[in-house]
Coordinates of C-alpha atoms in Angstrom, one line a residue:
M1 CA -3.6 -10.6 -18.7
S2 CA -0.9 -11.9 -16.4
G3 CA -1.8 -9.4 -13.7
N4 CA 1.7 -8.0 -13.1
T5 CA 1.0 -4.4 -14.1
F6 CA -1.0 -1.9 -12.0
G7 CA -2.4 1.3 -13.5
T8 CA -2.8 2.5 -17.1
L9 CA -1.5 6.1 -17.4
F10 CA 0.9 5.6 -14.5
A11 CA 1.6 1.9 -15.1
V12 CA 3.8 -0.1 -12.7
T13 CA 5.0 -3.5 -13.9
N14 CA 6.3 -5.6 -11.0
F15 CA 8.9 -8.4 -11.5
G16 CA 11.0 -10.8 -9.5
E17 CA 10.8 -13.5 -6.8
S18 CA 11.5 -13.6 -3.1
H19 CA 14.7 -15.6 -3.5
G20 CA 15.7 -14.6 -7.0
P21 CA 18.6 -12.3 -7.8
A22 CA 16.6 -9.2 -7.6
I23 CA 13.1 -7.7 -7.5
G24 CA 11.9 -4.4 -9.1
C25 CA 9.4 -2.6 -11.3
V26 CA 9.1 -0.5 -14.4
I27 CA 7.1 2.8 -14.1
D28 CA 5.7 3.9 -17.4
G29 CA 3.9 7.3 -17.7
C30 CA 5.7 9.4 -15.0
P31 CA 5.4 13.0 -16.1
P32 CA 8.8 14.5 -17.2
G33 CA 10.8 17.2 -15.5
M34 CA 10.5 16.1 -11.9
A35 CA 13.7 15.9 -9.9
L36 CA 14.2 12.3 -8.8
S37 CA 17.0 10.4 -7.1
E38 CA 17.4 7.2 -5.2
A39 CA 17.2 9.2 -2.0
D40 CA 13.6 10.2 -2.8
I41 CA 12.6 6.6 -2.8
Q42 CA 14.8 5.0 -0.2
G43 CA 13.1 6.5 2.8
D44 CA 9.8 4.6 2.2
L45 CA 11.7 1.4 1.4
D46 CA 13.6 1.7 4.7
R47 CA 10.2 2.0 6.5
R48 CA 9.0 -1.3 4.9
R49 CA 12.2 -3.4 4.9
P50 CA 12.7 -6.5 7.0
G51 CA 14.9 -6.9 10.0
T52 CA 14.1 -3.5 11.6
S53 CA 12.9 -4.9 15.0
R54 CA 12.5 -8.2 16.9
H55 CA 8.8 -8.2 16.0
V56 CA 9.4 -8.8 12.2
T57 CA 11.3 -11.2 10.1
Q58 CA 15.0 -11.2 10.7
R59 CA 15.9 -11.5 7.0
Q60 CA 18.5 -8.7 6.5
E61 CA 17.9 -6.9 3.3
A62 CA 19.1 -3.3 2.7
D63 CA 16.5 -2.9 0.0
A64 CA 18.8 -0.4 -1.7
V65 CA 17.1 0.9 -4.8
Q66 CA 18.8 1.6 -8.1
I67 CA 17.3 3.8 -10.8
L68 CA 18.3 2.2 -14.1
S69 CA 16.5 4.4 -16.6
G70 CA 14.0 7.2 -17.1
V71 CA 16.1 9.9 -15.3
Y72 CA 18.6 12.2 -17.0
Q73 CA 20.7 14.8 -15.2
G74 CA 18.5 14.2 -12.1
K75 CA 15.1 14.7 -13.7
T76 CA 12.5 12.3 -15.1
T77 CA 12.4 12.2 -18.9
G78 CA 8.9 10.9 -19.4
T79 CA 10.3 7.5 -20.5
P80 CA 10.0 4.2 -18.5
I81 CA 11.7 4.4 -15.0
A82 CA 13.3 1.0 -14.1
L83 CA 13.9 0.4 -10.4
L84 CA 15.9 -2.5 -9.2
I85 CA 16.3 -3.9 -5.6
Q86 CA 18.9 -6.7 -5.1
N87 CA 18.1 -9.7 -3.0
T88 CA 21.1 -10.3 -0.8
D89 CA 20.0 -12.5 2.2
Q90 CA 18.2 -15.5 0.8
R91 CA 18.1 -18.7 2.8
S92 CA 16.5 -21.1 0.3
K93 CA 17.4 -24.2 2.3
D94 CA 14.7 -23.3 4.8
Y95 CA 12.1 -24.2 2.2
G96 CA 13.5 -27.5 1.0
Q97 CA 11.1 -29.5 3.1
I98 CA 8.0 -27.8 1.8
A99 CA 8.9 -28.0 -1.9
E100 CA 6.4 -30.7 -2.4
Q101 CA 3.9 -29.7 0.3
F102 CA 1.2 -27.1 0.4
R103 CA 1.4 -24.7 3.4
P104 CA -2.1 -23.9 4.9
G105 CA -3.1 -20.3 4.2
H106 CA -0.5 -19.8 1.5
A107 CA -0.7 -19.6 -2.3
D108 CA 1.3 -22.9 -2.7
F109 CA -1.8 -24.9 -3.6
T110 CA -3.4 -22.4 -6.0
Y111 CA -0.1 -21.5 -7.8
F112 CA 0.7 -25.1 -8.4
K113 CA -2.7 -25.9 -9.7
K114 CA -2.8 -22.9 -11.9
Y115 CA 0.7 -23.0 -13.4
G116 CA 1.7 -26.7 -12.9
I117 CA 5.0 -25.5 -11.3
R118 CA 5.9 -23.1 -8.4
D119 CA 8.9 -21.6 -6.8
P120 CA 8.8 -22.7 -3.2
R121 CA 11.6 -20.5 -2.0
G122 CA 10.1 -17.9 0.3
G123 CA 6.9 -18.1 -1.6
G124 CA 8.5 -17.1 -4.9
R125 CA 6.2 -14.6 -6.7
S126 CA 3.5 -14.8 -4.0
S127 CA 5.9 -13.4 -1.3
A128 CA 5.1 -10.2 0.5
R129 CA 8.7 -9.2 -0.6
L130 CA 7.2 -8.2 -3.9
T131 CA 5.5 -5.3 -2.2
A132 CA 8.9 -3.5 -2.0
P133 CA 8.8 -2.5 -5.7
M134 CA 5.3 -1.1 -5.2
V135 CA 6.5 1.0 -2.2
A136 CA 9.3 2.3 -4.5
A137 CA 6.8 3.2 -7.2
G138 CA 4.5 4.8 -4.6
A139 CA 7.3 7.0 -3.5
V140 CA 7.7 8.4 -7.0
A141 CA 3.9 9.1 -7.1
K142 CA 4.0 10.6 -3.7
K143 CA 6.7 13.1 -4.7
W144 CA 4.9 14.2 -7.8
L145 CA 1.5 14.6 -6.0
A146 CA 3.2 16.5 -3.2
E147 CA 4.8 19.0 -5.6
K148 CA 1.8 19.5 -7.8
Y149 CA -1.0 19.4 -5.2
G150 CA 0.6 19.4 -1.7
M151 CA -0.9 16.0 -1.1
V152 CA 0.3 14.0 2.0
F153 CA -0.2 10.3 2.5
R154 CA 0.0 8.9 6.0
G155 CA -0.8 5.6 7.7
C156 CA -0.9 3.9 11.1
M157 CA -1.8 0.7 12.8
T158 CA -5.2 0.9 14.7
Q159 CA -5.4 -2.7 15.9
I160 CA -3.1 -5.7 16.3
G161 CA -4.7 -9.0 17.1
D162 CA -7.3 -8.3 19.7
I163 CA -5.6 -5.1 21.0
G164 CA -7.1 -1.8 19.9
I165 CA -4.7 1.1 19.4
P166 CA -6.1 4.5 20.3
F167 CA -5.1 7.4 18.1
E168 CA -3.0 10.0 20.0
S169 CA -0.9 11.7 17.4
W170 CA 0.7 11.2 14.0
E171 CA 4.0 12.2 15.5
H172 CA 4.2 8.9 17.4
V173 CA 4.0 6.7 14.2
P174 CA 7.6 6.9 13.1
A175 CA 8.9 6.5 16.7
N176 CA 8.0 2.8 17.1
P177 CA 8.2 -0.4 15.0
F178 CA 4.4 -0.9 14.9
F179 CA 3.5 2.4 13.1
A180 CA 1.2 3.0 16.1
P181 CA -0.1 6.5 16.8
M182 CA 0.5 6.2 20.5
A183 CA 3.5 7.0 22.8
D184 CA 3.6 3.8 24.9
V185 CA 3.8 0.6 22.8
S186 CA 5.0 -1.7 25.6
A187 CA 1.7 -3.6 25.7
L188 CA 2.1 -4.2 21.9
E189 CA 5.6 -5.4 22.4
N190 CA 4.7 -7.8 25.2
Y191 CA 1.8 -9.1 23.2
M192 CA 4.1 -9.9 20.2
D193 CA 6.7 -11.5 22.4
R194 CA 4.1 -13.9 23.8
L195 CA 2.8 -14.7 20.4
R196 CA 6.2 -15.5 19.0
K197 CA 7.0 -17.8 21.9
A198 CA 3.7 -19.6 21.3
G199 CA 4.7 -20.2 17.7
D200 CA 1.6 -18.4 16.5
S201 CA 0.7 -15.2 14.5
C202 CA -2.0 -12.5 14.4
G203 CA -3.6 -10.0 12.1
A204 CA -3.8 -6.2 12.1
R205 CA -5.9 -3.3 11.0
I206 CA -4.2 -0.4 9.2
R207 CA -5.6 3.1 8.5
V208 CA -4.3 5.1 5.6
T209 CA -5.2 8.7 4.6
A210 CA -4.5 11.2 1.9
T211 CA -4.9 15.0 2.5
N212 CA -5.2 17.9 0.0
V213 CA -6.9 15.6 -2.5
P214 CA -8.5 17.7 -5.3
V215 CA -12.3 17.4 -6.1
G216 CA -13.2 15.3 -9.1
L217 CA -11.0 12.2 -9.1
G218 CA -12.7 9.0 -10.1
E219 CA -15.3 8.0 -12.6
P220 CA -19.1 7.6 -12.0
L221 CA -19.6 3.9 -12.6
F222 CA -17.0 1.1 -12.9
D223 CA -13.9 3.1 -12.3
K224 CA -15.1 4.7 -9.1
L225 CA -12.2 6.0 -7.0
D226 CA -13.3 3.9 -4.0
A227 CA -13.6 0.8 -6.2
E228 CA -10.1 1.2 -7.5
I229 CA -8.8 1.9 -4.0
A230 CA -10.4 -1.3 -2.8
Y231 CA -8.9 -3.1 -5.8
A232 CA -5.4 -1.8 -5.0
M233 CA -5.6 -2.6 -1.3
M234 CA -6.8 -6.2 -2.0
G235 CA -3.7 -6.5 -4.2
I236 CA -1.5 -6.3 -1.1
N237 CA -0.5 -9.7 0.3
A238 CA -2.6 -11.0 3.2
V239 CA -5.3 -8.2 3.0
K240 CA -8.8 -9.7 3.5
A241 CA -11.0 -6.6 3.8
V242 CA -11.1 -2.9 2.9
E243 CA -13.2 -0.1 4.3
I244 CA -13.8 3.3 2.9
G245 CA -14.8 6.0 5.4
A246 CA -17.3 4.6 8.0
G247 CA -17.1 1.2 6.3
F248 CA -19.0 -1.5 8.1
D249 CA -20.1 1.0 10.8
S250 CA -22.4 2.3 8.1
V251 CA -24.7 -0.7 8.8
T252 CA -25.7 0.6 12.2
Q253 CA -25.7 4.3 11.3
R254 CA -28.9 6.2 10.4
G255 CA -29.2 8.3 7.3
T256 CA -29.5 11.4 9.4
T257 CA -26.0 10.5 10.8
H258 CA -24.2 8.9 7.9
G259 CA -24.9 11.6 5.2
D260 CA -22.2 14.2 5.6
S261 CA -23.9 17.6 5.8
I262 CA -22.4 20.4 3.6
T263 CA -22.0 23.9 4.8
P264 CA -20.6 27.0 3.1
T265 CA -17.3 26.3 4.9
G266 CA -17.2 22.6 4.0
F267 CA -18.4 19.2 5.1
A268 CA -19.5 18.7 8.7
S269 CA -18.3 15.0 8.8
N270 CA -16.5 12.5 6.7
N271 CA -18.4 9.2 6.8
A272 CA -18.0 8.9 3.1
G273 CA -14.2 8.8 3.4
G274 CA -13.7 11.6 0.9
I275 CA -15.6 10.0 -1.9
L276 CA -19.2 10.6 -3.2
G277 CA -20.6 8.7 -6.2
G278 CA -17.1 7.3 -6.9
I279 CA -15.6 10.8 -7.2
S280 CA -13.4 12.6 -4.7
S281 CA -15.1 15.3 -2.7
G282 CA -12.0 17.2 -1.7
Q283 CA -12.1 15.8 1.9
D284 CA -9.4 13.5 3.2
L285 CA -9.4 10.0 1.8
E286 CA -10.0 7.6 4.7
V287 CA -9.2 3.9 4.1
S288 CA -8.8 0.9 6.5
I289 CA -7.6 -2.5 5.7
A290 CA -7.6 -5.9 7.5
V291 CA -4.5 -8.0 7.3
K292 CA -4.8 -11.7 8.1
P293 CA -2.6 -13.6 10.5
T294 CA 0.8 -14.7 9.0
S295 CA 0.4 -18.2 7.5
S296 CA 4.1 -19.1 8.0
I297 CA 4.2 -20.4 11.6
I298 CA 6.2 -23.1 13.3
S299 CA 3.1 -24.7 14.8
P300 CA 2.3 -28.0 13.0
R301 CA -0.8 -28.0 10.8
Q302 CA -2.5 -30.6 8.5
S303 CA -2.2 -30.4 4.8
I304 CA -1.4 -32.5 1.7
D305 CA 1.5 -32.8 -0.7
I306 CA 1.6 -32.6 -4.5
H307 CA 0.6 -36.3 -4.7
N308 CA -2.5 -35.7 -2.5
N309 CA -1.0 -37.5 0.5
P310 CA -1.8 -36.2 4.0
V311 CA 1.2 -34.4 5.6
E312 CA 1.9 -32.4 8.7
V313 CA 3.5 -29.0 7.8
V314 CA 5.9 -27.0 9.9
T315 CA 7.1 -23.8 8.3
K316 CA 10.7 -23.0 9.2
G317 CA 12.6 -19.9 8.3
R318 CA 12.4 -16.2 9.1
H319 CA 8.9 -14.8 9.1
D320 CA 6.8 -12.0 10.5
P321 CA 4.5 -13.1 13.3
C322 CA 2.3 -10.2 12.1
V323 CA 2.7 -9.2 8.5
G324 CA 0.5 -6.2 9.3
I325 CA 3.4 -4.5 11.2
R326 CA 5.1 -3.6 7.9
A327 CA 1.9 -3.0 5.9
T328 CA 1.5 0.7 6.6
P329 CA 4.0 2.0 4.1
I330 CA 2.7 -0.5 1.5
A331 CA -0.9 0.7 2.0
E332 CA 0.3 4.4 1.7
A333 CA 2.1 3.5 -1.6
M334 CA -0.9 1.7 -3.1
L335 CA -3.2 4.6 -2.2
A336 CA -0.7 7.1 -3.8
L337 CA -0.6 5.0 -7.0
V338 CA -4.4 5.0 -7.3
V339 CA -4.6 8.8 -6.7
M340 CA -1.7 9.4 -9.2
E341 CA -3.5 7.3 -11.9
H342 CA -6.8 9.3 -11.4
V343 CA -5.1 12.7 -11.3
L344 CA -3.6 11.9 -14.7
R345 CA -6.9 10.6 -16.0
N346 CA -8.7 13.7 -14.7
R347 CA -6.1 16.0 -16.3
A348 CA -6.5 14.2 -19.6
Q349 CA -10.3 14.2 -19.7
C350 CA -11.3 17.3 -17.8
G351 CA -8.3 19.6 -18.0
D352 CA -10.1 22.1 -20.2
V353 CA -13.0 22.3 -17.7
H354 CA -10.6 23.3 -14.9
E355 CA -8.8 25.7 -17.2
R356 CA -12.1 27.4 -18.1
E357 CA -13.0 27.7 -14.4
A358 CA -9.6 29.2 -13.7
N359 CA -10.0 31.7 -16.5
M360 CA -13.5 32.6 -15.3
A361 CA -12.3 33.2 -11.8
A362 CA -9.4 35.3 -13.1
A363 CA -11.8 37.4 -15.2
E364 CA -14.1 37.9 -12.2
R365 CA -11.2 39.1 -10.1
T366 CA -10.1 41.5 -12.8
E367 CA -13.6 42.9 -13.2
A368 CA -14.0 43.3 -9.4
T369 CA -10.8 45.3 -9.2
S370 CA -11.2 47.4 -12.3
P371 CA -11.8 51.2 -11.8
Q372 CA -15.3 50.9 -13.4
A373 CA -16.2 48.0 -11.1
S374 CA -15.1 50.1 -8.1
F375 CA -17.2 53.1 -9.3
L376 CA -20.3 51.0 -9.9

């Protein structure tokens, strides 16, 4: 009911606050027998962590993950995996002035009205810092899916503010702080420098994909794979829109164009984003998200305090002028968590179907190679 757990068969319960002692999660339902260490998780956390360039918040957090349970002699045991990330660079005094004020665009107003109390330090529970445990959980899911199915999850930025980013190659993505799939990001750097000096912020568009996805993930009606992907992506802080495949471009497409033709060798296009009728088609999953401009900016804005008095709010502290810059590994993680959940569901419900198919295929191969078959 409290909305802190994502998933059912691969359930991730997220805990902590931005300026509390630590943040983390508990993963319940990870299959046993997979080799797992902190090093398997740390790489994705390092991609998301703050302080990695001048274009993001300068809060310095190592985001070093600790595995507290669920792993014995280097392998998962099938019991809950507790992951802990210490907070080491809180500067709570930056938020003293807004303890009784509501920052425009933030969750301050809604949290206070819902609970009657809120933690103003760094946004408390509503902070984007709470995406770090989900990235950690996503890394565990990614490893299992890679080992079992060869799945690969990748993401990149396709637009920042009003600047479109052309796709050149995936190899450029890890080589710059924007996760941009292009070699020269100087225009993006200059844009962000001007934005920071102006005391303003901007949004971004992120693309995330999954390859080697098996056919059959997702349910026909209310638990459609695309519906649950949209649910997961909207759970990321500051995300305001989600597209699957062609997305809003579908409005201007004709049926003769949008419908992905099927040939004996596969699909001719992927406007559906790898999902038909809520069920994966075996094509790449294609998802795009829109991240809103950062709400924490130094430019003064009008608001009210907890007593309903008008105030002028100036947000101090260390903030991302574009929270979308660090959103790519978060979107990858959430997509991996959705796919992991549906792989386990599909295995539970339809495992015997796939086993029968495998047995029939094996029997056909045996019959085709038998001496009698050869003679006939």
